[in-house]
Amino acid sequence: MKHTSGIFYYIVGLFFFWGFVAASNDVLIPVFKDYLKIEQWQSQMISFVFYVAYTIGSILYLLISIRIKKDWLTKIGYTKGLSIGLFISFLGTLLFIPASINASFVTLILGLFIIGLGFSLQQTAANPLVILAGDESLGSQRLSLAGGINNIGTTIGPILVSYAVFGNAHQINNLSHLMYPYLILGFLFILIAIFFYFMKFNFSHTETSNVHQFSELLSVVKNKKVVLSMLAIFLYVGVEVSSAANLAEFAKHKSNISTSQIAPFISLYWACLMIGRWASASDIFAQKKWIKYLFKVAFPLLAFALFYLILVVNQKNIPHLEYLFLYIALLILMDFLSKGDAARQLVLYSLSGAVLILAGMLSNGIVSVFSITAVGLFCSTLWPCIFEIALKGNQQQSGLISSLLIMMIMGGGWISLLQGYLSIPLGISGSYIIGIICFLYLLLYGWYAMKTEKNVS
């Protein structure tokens, strides 16, 4: 990519790590549930502590900045901030040694919490670095590419972690092998941390006072659109994460898919996000209308081909995978109908997501499982849609609004835990009603944004 600094290619690897760990959690949930004989809601503590760590990390960052009366990262430097975040995550991976040897659930979630804290600081530093790593007019394209790398991590992670636990067997004999992929990851964390600590990366930036931003907090949260957007991020991350986090239990009851066989389906769920993002990002690479139309069809198929290649290389199989093309066709149709408008896309994708969850709840067998995995297709672009709506007309307070939205990532933990708890009275299939409620709010939020923008124009 032209006008891009070399540091971008180092940073983009971090996006892979974030995706690898986040998606691998969905394999850890059924593994520890089966091995320790715990309840579904208890197993959801894996998602809960990981995503809540992001919010706690953001709050700690804000408090440190207020204490020193400066943005902490602009004071110490973004690359040093990255190295500190990587070191924190490295410490978290070390806890996988006692967690796997002793089958300790408490140690496992403590390790994931520490990894999440490190990720919070890494993401706070990495996103502006990606924007600043070259021509800023190409910053969003670099972020899109980084997001695509993240999705490769989410696709590969579940398969590799499942292989570490099961190998070629179908039963869990012990969890001692679970430590190895995370220790390898930790080793890479510490190597990259040292690399970034000594790297010198100069760029121009404007320092901001968090004390001044903090004094504006009350006025920002009084903004109705900001509050609605914060709730939208909370519920969007919630439905995206909880749909995958509860997929193993859902597939077991609906299609008799065992824990040892679930990894490819979890991988498929996250691959669906990659497919949706590639479809949406296709406009970046073409200017002529007919080429854009061609790319809108070709890009999601290329993303699917990449997922299929990963399956073949890892000798994994998903029966009746051809069914997914029906859902991809629906995605392409919704992408065309959205016409590139964030609010319209939010309405159409939220409606599609709700319908798919309902179809999964009402059907049985492999069709029900595919309906839930295909939800990932329509979660794929909701994050940038919500951000665009929230920041439109509020550019002067964009930094503070972005911080508030990022804090709402904790929805991934809370909604997953709530769905796990609802599975007790409603059953695992009935618990997916929480996903429909999330999508219905997002649909109404998108509809409100459409009406508001129309009135303004």
Coordinates of C-alpha atoms in Angstrom, one line a residue:
M1 CA 0.0 0.0 0.0
K2 CA 1.5 3.4 -1.0
H3 CA 2.5 6.1 1.5
T4 CA 2.5 3.6 4.4
S5 CA 5.3 3.5 7.0
G6 CA 7.0 0.2 7.7
I7 CA 5.8 0.2 11.3
F8 CA 2.3 -0.6 10.1
Y9 CA 3.4 -4.0 9.0
Y10 CA 4.7 -4.7 12.5
I11 CA 1.6 -3.5 14.2
V12 CA -0.8 -5.4 12.0
G13 CA 0.5 -8.7 13.5
L14 CA -1.1 -7.6 16.9
F15 CA -4.5 -7.5 15.3
F16 CA -4.0 -11.2 14.5
F17 CA -3.1 -12.0 18.1
W18 CA -6.2 -10.2 19.4
G19 CA -8.4 -12.2 17.1
F20 CA -6.7 -15.4 17.9
V21 CA -7.3 -15.1 21.6
A22 CA -10.8 -13.7 21.4
A23 CA -12.1 -16.5 19.2
S24 CA -10.2 -19.2 21.0
N25 CA -12.1 -18.4 24.1
D26 CA -15.1 -19.9 22.5
V27 CA -13.4 -23.3 22.4
L28 CA -12.2 -22.9 26.0
I29 CA -15.9 -22.5 27.2
P30 CA -17.2 -26.0 26.2
V31 CA -13.9 -27.6 27.1
F32 CA -13.9 -26.4 30.7
K33 CA -17.6 -26.9 30.9
D34 CA -17.3 -30.6 30.0
Y35 CA -14.2 -31.3 32.0
L36 CA -15.2 -29.5 35.2
K37 CA -19.0 -30.3 34.9
I38 CA -19.9 -26.6 35.5
E39 CA -23.1 -24.8 34.4
Q40 CA -23.4 -22.9 31.1
W41 CA -23.6 -19.5 32.8
Q42 CA -20.4 -20.3 34.8
S43 CA -18.5 -21.2 31.7
Q44 CA -19.5 -17.8 30.3
M45 CA -17.2 -16.2 32.9
I46 CA -14.5 -16.9 30.3
S47 CA -16.0 -14.3 27.9
F48 CA -17.1 -12.1 30.8
V49 CA -13.7 -11.5 32.4
F50 CA -12.0 -11.1 29.0
Y51 CA -14.3 -8.4 27.7
V52 CA -14.8 -6.6 31.0
A53 CA -11.0 -6.3 31.2
Y54 CA -11.1 -4.0 28.2
T55 CA -13.4 -1.6 30.1
I56 CA -11.4 -1.7 33.3
G57 CA -8.2 -1.1 31.3
S58 CA -9.8 1.9 29.6
I59 CA -10.9 3.3 33.0
L60 CA -7.5 2.8 34.5
Y61 CA -5.9 4.6 31.5
L62 CA -8.3 7.5 31.9
L63 CA -7.6 7.8 35.6
I64 CA -3.8 7.7 35.1
S65 CA -4.1 10.4 32.4
I66 CA -6.2 12.6 34.7
R67 CA -3.7 12.1 37.6
I68 CA -0.7 13.2 35.5
K69 CA -2.9 15.8 33.7
K70 CA -1.8 14.6 30.3
D71 CA -2.7 11.8 27.8
W72 CA -0.5 9.1 29.2
L73 CA 0.4 7.6 25.8
T74 CA 1.4 10.9 24.3
K75 CA 3.7 11.3 27.3
I76 CA 5.4 7.9 27.2
G77 CA 5.1 7.3 23.4
Y78 CA 2.8 5.0 21.5
T79 CA 5.4 2.3 20.9
K80 CA 6.4 2.1 24.6
G81 CA 2.7 1.9 25.4
L82 CA 2.4 -1.0 23.0
S83 CA 5.4 -2.8 24.7
I84 CA 3.9 -2.3 28.2
G85 CA 0.5 -3.7 27.0
L86 CA 2.3 -6.7 25.4
F87 CA 4.2 -7.4 28.6
I88 CA 1.0 -7.4 30.6
S89 CA -0.5 -9.9 28.2
F90 CA 2.6 -12.0 28.4
L91 CA 2.1 -12.2 32.2
G92 CA -1.4 -13.4 31.6
T93 CA -0.3 -16.3 29.3
L94 CA 2.0 -17.6 32.0
L95 CA -1.0 -18.4 34.2
F96 CA -2.0 -21.0 31.5
I97 CA 0.7 -23.2 33.0
P98 CA -1.0 -23.8 36.4
A99 CA -4.5 -23.4 34.8
S100 CA -3.9 -26.3 32.4
I101 CA -1.9 -28.6 34.7
N102 CA -4.3 -28.2 37.6
A103 CA -7.5 -27.7 35.5
S104 CA -8.0 -24.6 37.5
F105 CA -10.9 -22.5 36.2
V106 CA -10.2 -19.6 38.5
T107 CA -6.5 -19.4 37.3
L108 CA -7.7 -19.6 33.7
I109 CA -10.1 -16.6 33.9
L110 CA -7.5 -14.7 35.9
G111 CA -5.0 -15.2 33.1
L112 CA -7.6 -14.2 30.4
F113 CA -8.4 -11.1 32.5
I114 CA -4.7 -10.0 32.5
I115 CA -4.4 -10.7 28.8
G116 CA -7.5 -8.6 28.2
L117 CA -6.0 -5.7 30.3
G118 CA -2.9 -5.8 28.1
F119 CA -5.0 -5.9 25.0
S120 CA -6.9 -2.8 26.1
L121 CA -3.7 -0.8 26.3
Q122 CA -2.4 -2.3 23.0
Q123 CA -5.6 -1.3 21.2
T124 CA -5.6 2.2 22.6
A125 CA -2.0 2.6 21.3
A126 CA -2.3 0.6 18.0
N127 CA -5.3 2.2 16.4
P128 CA -3.9 5.8 16.3
L129 CA -0.5 4.3 15.3
V130 CA -2.2 2.6 12.3
I131 CA -3.7 6.0 11.3
L132 CA -0.4 7.8 11.7
A133 CA 1.7 5.2 10.0
G134 CA 1.8 7.0 6.7
D135 CA -0.6 9.1 4.6
E136 CA -3.5 9.9 7.0
S137 CA -6.0 10.0 4.1
L138 CA -5.3 6.2 3.8
G139 CA -5.7 5.6 7.5
S140 CA -9.2 4.0 7.2
Q141 CA -7.9 1.6 4.5
R142 CA -5.1 0.5 6.8
L143 CA -7.5 -0.1 9.6
S144 CA -9.7 -2.2 7.2
L145 CA -6.7 -4.2 6.3
A146 CA -5.7 -4.7 9.9
G147 CA -9.3 -5.8 10.6
G148 CA -9.0 -8.4 7.9
I149 CA -5.8 -9.7 9.5
N150 CA -7.7 -9.8 12.8
N151 CA -10.3 -12.1 11.2
I152 CA -7.7 -14.5 10.0
G153 CA -6.7 -14.9 13.7
T154 CA -10.3 -15.4 14.7
T155 CA -10.6 -18.1 12.0
I156 CA -7.4 -20.0 12.8
G157 CA -7.4 -19.7 16.6
P158 CA -10.3 -22.0 17.5
I159 CA -9.0 -24.8 15.3
L160 CA -5.4 -24.7 16.7
V161 CA -6.6 -24.5 20.3
S162 CA -9.0 -27.4 19.7
Y163 CA -6.1 -29.4 18.2
A164 CA -4.0 -28.7 21.2
V165 CA -6.7 -30.1 23.6
F166 CA -8.0 -33.0 21.6
G167 CA -5.3 -33.9 19.0
N168 CA -6.9 -36.7 17.0
A169 CA -9.0 -38.0 19.9
H170 CA -12.6 -37.2 20.7
Q171 CA -12.4 -37.1 24.5
I172 CA -10.6 -34.8 26.9
N173 CA -8.0 -36.9 28.8
N174 CA -6.3 -33.9 30.4
L175 CA -5.8 -30.2 29.8
S176 CA -2.0 -30.0 30.1
H177 CA -1.5 -29.5 26.4
L178 CA -3.7 -26.4 26.5
M179 CA -0.8 -24.3 27.8
Y180 CA 1.4 -24.7 24.6
P181 CA -0.4 -22.5 22.1
Y182 CA -0.7 -19.8 24.8
L183 CA 2.9 -20.1 25.9
I184 CA 4.0 -19.8 22.2
L185 CA 1.8 -16.7 22.0
G186 CA 3.3 -15.3 25.2
F187 CA 6.8 -15.9 23.8
L188 CA 5.8 -13.8 20.8
F189 CA 4.3 -11.2 23.0
I190 CA 7.6 -10.6 24.9
L191 CA 9.7 -10.6 21.7
I192 CA 7.5 -8.0 20.1
A193 CA 7.3 -6.0 23.4
I194 CA 11.1 -5.7 23.4
F195 CA 11.1 -4.8 19.7
F196 CA 8.6 -2.0 20.2
Y197 CA 10.2 -0.7 23.4
F198 CA 13.4 0.1 21.5
M199 CA 11.7 1.2 18.3
K200 CA 11.8 5.0 17.6
F201 CA 8.8 6.2 15.6
N202 CA 8.4 9.9 15.1
F203 CA 5.2 11.5 14.1
S204 CA 3.4 14.8 14.7
H205 CA 0.5 14.8 17.1
T206 CA -1.5 17.2 19.2
E207 CA -1.4 16.5 22.9
T208 CA -4.8 16.6 24.6
S209 CA -5.6 17.2 28.2
N210 CA -7.7 14.5 29.7
V211 CA -8.5 16.8 32.5
H212 CA -10.2 19.1 30.0
Q213 CA -11.9 16.1 28.4
F214 CA -13.1 14.8 31.7
S215 CA -14.7 18.1 32.5
E216 CA -16.7 17.8 29.2
L217 CA -17.9 14.3 30.1
L218 CA -21.2 15.4 31.6
S219 CA -22.1 17.5 28.6
V220 CA -21.3 14.6 26.2
V221 CA -23.4 12.0 28.1
K222 CA -26.3 14.4 27.9
N223 CA -26.2 14.1 24.2
K224 CA -29.0 11.7 23.4
K225 CA -27.4 10.3 20.3
V226 CA -24.2 9.5 22.2
V227 CA -26.1 7.6 24.9
L228 CA -28.0 5.6 22.3
S229 CA -24.8 4.9 20.5
M230 CA -23.1 3.7 23.7
L231 CA -26.0 1.3 24.3
A232 CA -25.8 0.2 20.7
I233 CA -22.1 -0.7 21.0
F234 CA -22.8 -2.6 24.3
L235 CA -25.6 -4.7 22.7
Y236 CA -23.8 -5.1 19.3
V237 CA -20.6 -6.5 21.0
G238 CA -22.9 -8.5 23.3
V239 CA -24.8 -10.3 20.5
E240 CA -21.7 -10.9 18.4
V241 CA -19.7 -12.5 21.3
S242 CA -22.6 -14.3 23.0
S243 CA -23.8 -15.9 19.8
A244 CA -20.3 -17.5 19.4
A245 CA -19.7 -18.1 23.1
N246 CA -22.9 -20.2 23.4
L247 CA -22.6 -21.9 20.0
A248 CA -21.0 -25.1 21.3
E249 CA -23.8 -25.8 23.7
F250 CA -26.4 -24.9 21.1
A251 CA -24.8 -27.2 18.4
K252 CA -24.7 -30.0 21.0
H253 CA -28.4 -29.8 21.7
K254 CA -29.6 -29.0 18.2
S255 CA -27.4 -31.2 16.0
N256 CA -25.5 -33.5 18.4
I257 CA -22.2 -31.9 17.6
S258 CA -19.7 -32.8 20.3
T259 CA -17.2 -30.5 22.0
S260 CA -14.3 -32.1 20.0
Q261 CA -16.1 -31.4 16.7
I262 CA -17.2 -27.8 17.4
A263 CA -14.0 -25.9 16.6
P264 CA -14.6 -25.7 12.8
F265 CA -18.1 -24.3 13.4
I266 CA -16.8 -21.6 15.8
S267 CA -14.1 -20.9 13.2
L268 CA -16.8 -20.6 10.6
Y269 CA -18.8 -18.1 12.8
W270 CA -15.7 -15.8 12.9
A271 CA -15.0 -16.4 9.3
C272 CA -18.4 -15.1 8.5
L273 CA -17.4 -11.8 10.0
M274 CA -14.4 -11.8 7.7
I275 CA -16.7 -12.5 4.7
G276 CA -19.0 -9.6 5.7
R277 CA -16.1 -7.2 6.2
W278 CA -14.5 -8.1 2.9
A279 CA -17.8 -7.5 1.1
S280 CA -18.3 -4.1 2.7
A281 CA -14.7 -3.0 2.2
S282 CA -14.7 -3.9 -1.6
D283 CA -15.7 -0.3 -2.5
I284 CA -12.2 0.8 -1.4
F285 CA -10.6 -1.0 -4.2
A286 CA -12.7 0.2 -7.2
Q287 CA -14.0 3.5 -8.6
K288 CA -16.1 2.4 -11.5
K289 CA -19.6 1.3 -10.6
W290 CA -19.5 -2.0 -12.6
I291 CA -16.2 -3.0 -10.9
K292 CA -17.6 -2.2 -7.5
Y293 CA -20.6 -4.5 -8.2
L294 CA -18.2 -7.2 -9.4
F295 CA -16.1 -6.9 -6.2
K296 CA -19.1 -7.0 -3.9
V297 CA -19.7 -10.5 -5.2
A298 CA -16.1 -11.6 -5.6
F299 CA -14.7 -10.4 -2.3
P300 CA -17.0 -12.4 0.0
L301 CA -16.4 -15.5 -2.2
L302 CA -12.6 -14.9 -1.9
A303 CA -13.0 -14.7 1.9
F304 CA -14.9 -17.9 1.9
A305 CA -12.2 -19.6 -0.2
L306 CA -9.6 -18.5 2.4
F307 CA -11.7 -20.1 5.2
Y308 CA -12.1 -23.3 3.1
L309 CA -8.3 -23.4 2.5
I310 CA -7.7 -23.1 6.3
L311 CA -10.1 -26.1 6.8
V312 CA -8.3 -28.2 4.2
V313 CA -4.8 -27.4 5.6
N314 CA -6.0 -28.4 9.1
Q315 CA -7.8 -31.5 7.8
K316 CA -11.1 -30.3 9.3
N317 CA -14.6 -30.9 7.8
I318 CA -18.0 -29.2 8.0
P319 CA -20.8 -31.2 6.5
H320 CA -23.1 -29.4 4.0
L321 CA -20.9 -26.3 4.0
E322 CA -22.5 -25.4 0.6
Y323 CA -25.5 -24.2 2.6
L324 CA -23.5 -21.2 3.6
F325 CA -23.7 -19.8 0.0
L326 CA -27.4 -19.1 0.6
Y327 CA -26.5 -16.9 3.6
I328 CA -23.7 -15.2 1.6
A329 CA -26.2 -14.4 -1.2
L330 CA -28.5 -12.8 1.4
L331 CA -25.5 -10.8 2.7
I332 CA -24.6 -9.5 -0.8
L333 CA -28.3 -8.5 -1.4
M334 CA -28.4 -6.6 1.9
D335 CA -25.0 -4.9 1.1
F336 CA -26.4 -3.7 -2.3
L337 CA -29.7 -2.5 -0.7
S338 CA -27.8 -0.5 2.0
K339 CA -26.2 1.7 -0.7
G340 CA -23.2 2.4 1.5
D341 CA -25.3 4.3 4.1
A342 CA -24.4 3.4 7.7
A343 CA -27.9 3.8 9.2
R344 CA -29.6 1.9 6.4
Q345 CA -27.0 -0.9 6.6
L346 CA -27.5 -1.1 10.4
V347 CA -31.3 -1.5 9.9
L348 CA -31.0 -4.2 7.2
Y349 CA -28.2 -6.2 8.9
S350 CA -29.9 -6.1 12.3
L351 CA -33.2 -7.3 10.7
S352 CA -31.3 -10.1 9.0
G353 CA -29.4 -11.1 12.2
A354 CA -32.7 -11.3 14.2
V355 CA -34.4 -13.4 11.5
L356 CA -31.4 -15.8 11.4
I357 CA -31.4 -16.3 15.2
L358 CA -35.2 -16.9 15.1
A359 CA -34.7 -19.4 12.3
G360 CA -32.0 -21.1 14.4
M361 CA -34.2 -21.3 17.4
L362 CA -37.2 -22.8 15.5
S363 CA -35.3 -25.3 13.3
N364 CA -33.2 -28.3 14.1
G365 CA -30.2 -30.2 12.8
I366 CA -27.4 -28.7 10.8
V367 CA -29.7 -25.9 9.4
S368 CA -30.2 -24.5 12.9
V369 CA -26.4 -24.4 13.5
F370 CA -25.7 -22.7 10.1
S371 CA -28.4 -20.1 10.9
I372 CA -26.5 -19.1 14.1
T373 CA -23.1 -19.2 12.5
A374 CA -24.4 -17.0 9.7
V375 CA -25.3 -14.3 12.3
G376 CA -21.6 -13.4 12.0
L377 CA -22.1 -12.2 8.5
F378 CA -24.5 -9.5 9.7
C379 CA -22.5 -8.5 12.8
S380 CA -19.5 -7.8 10.5
T381 CA -20.0 -4.1 9.8
L382 CA -22.1 -2.9 12.7
W383 CA -19.2 -1.5 14.7
P384 CA -18.1 1.0 12.0
C385 CA -21.8 1.8 11.3
I386 CA -22.4 2.7 14.9
F387 CA -19.2 4.7 15.2
E388 CA -20.0 6.7 12.0
I389 CA -23.5 7.5 13.3
A390 CA -22.2 8.5 16.8
L391 CA -19.5 10.8 15.5
K392 CA -21.5 12.5 12.8
G393 CA -21.9 16.1 13.8
N394 CA -19.8 15.6 17.0
Q395 CA -16.4 15.8 15.4
Q396 CA -15.1 18.3 18.1
Q397 CA -15.7 15.7 20.8
S398 CA -14.8 12.7 18.8
G399 CA -11.9 11.6 21.1
L400 CA -14.1 11.5 24.2
I401 CA -17.0 9.9 22.4
S402 CA -14.7 7.2 21.0
S403 CA -13.4 6.4 24.4
L404 CA -16.9 6.0 25.8
L405 CA -17.9 3.7 22.9
I406 CA -14.8 1.6 23.4
M407 CA -15.6 1.1 27.1
M408 CA -18.9 -0.5 26.0
I409 CA -17.0 -3.5 24.7
M410 CA -17.8 -5.0 28.1
G411 CA -21.2 -5.9 26.6
G412 CA -19.5 -8.9 25.1
G413 CA -19.0 -10.2 28.7
W414 CA -22.3 -9.2 30.2
I415 CA -24.6 -10.4 27.5
S416 CA -22.7 -13.7 27.2
L417 CA -23.1 -14.2 31.0
L418 CA -26.8 -13.2 30.8
Q419 CA -27.5 -15.7 28.0
G420 CA -25.7 -18.5 29.9
Y421 CA -27.9 -17.7 32.9
L422 CA -31.1 -17.6 30.8
S423 CA -30.2 -21.1 29.5
I424 CA -31.2 -22.5 32.9
P425 CA -35.0 -21.7 32.7
L426 CA -35.3 -21.3 28.8
G427 CA -32.8 -23.9 27.6
I428 CA -29.9 -23.1 25.3
S429 CA -32.1 -22.6 22.3
G430 CA -34.5 -20.3 24.2
S431 CA -31.7 -18.3 25.6
Y432 CA -30.9 -16.9 22.1
I433 CA -33.9 -14.6 22.6
I434 CA -31.4 -12.2 24.1
G435 CA -29.7 -12.0 20.7
I436 CA -33.0 -11.1 19.0
I437 CA -33.6 -8.4 21.6
C438 CA -30.2 -6.9 20.9
F439 CA -30.7 -6.9 17.2
L440 CA -34.2 -5.3 17.6
Y441 CA -32.6 -2.4 19.6
L442 CA -29.9 -2.0 16.9
L443 CA -32.7 -1.9 14.2
L444 CA -34.6 0.8 16.1
Y445 CA -31.3 2.7 16.7
G446 CA -30.5 2.6 12.9
W447 CA -34.1 3.6 12.1
Y448 CA -33.8 6.6 14.5
A449 CA -30.5 7.6 12.9
M450 CA -32.1 7.5 9.4
K451 CA -35.0 9.7 10.5
T452 CA -32.7 12.1 12.3
E453 CA -30.4 12.5 9.3
K454 CA -33.4 13.0 7.0
N455 CA -34.8 15.7 9.2
V456 CA -31.4 17.4 9.4
S457 CA -31.0 17.4 5.6

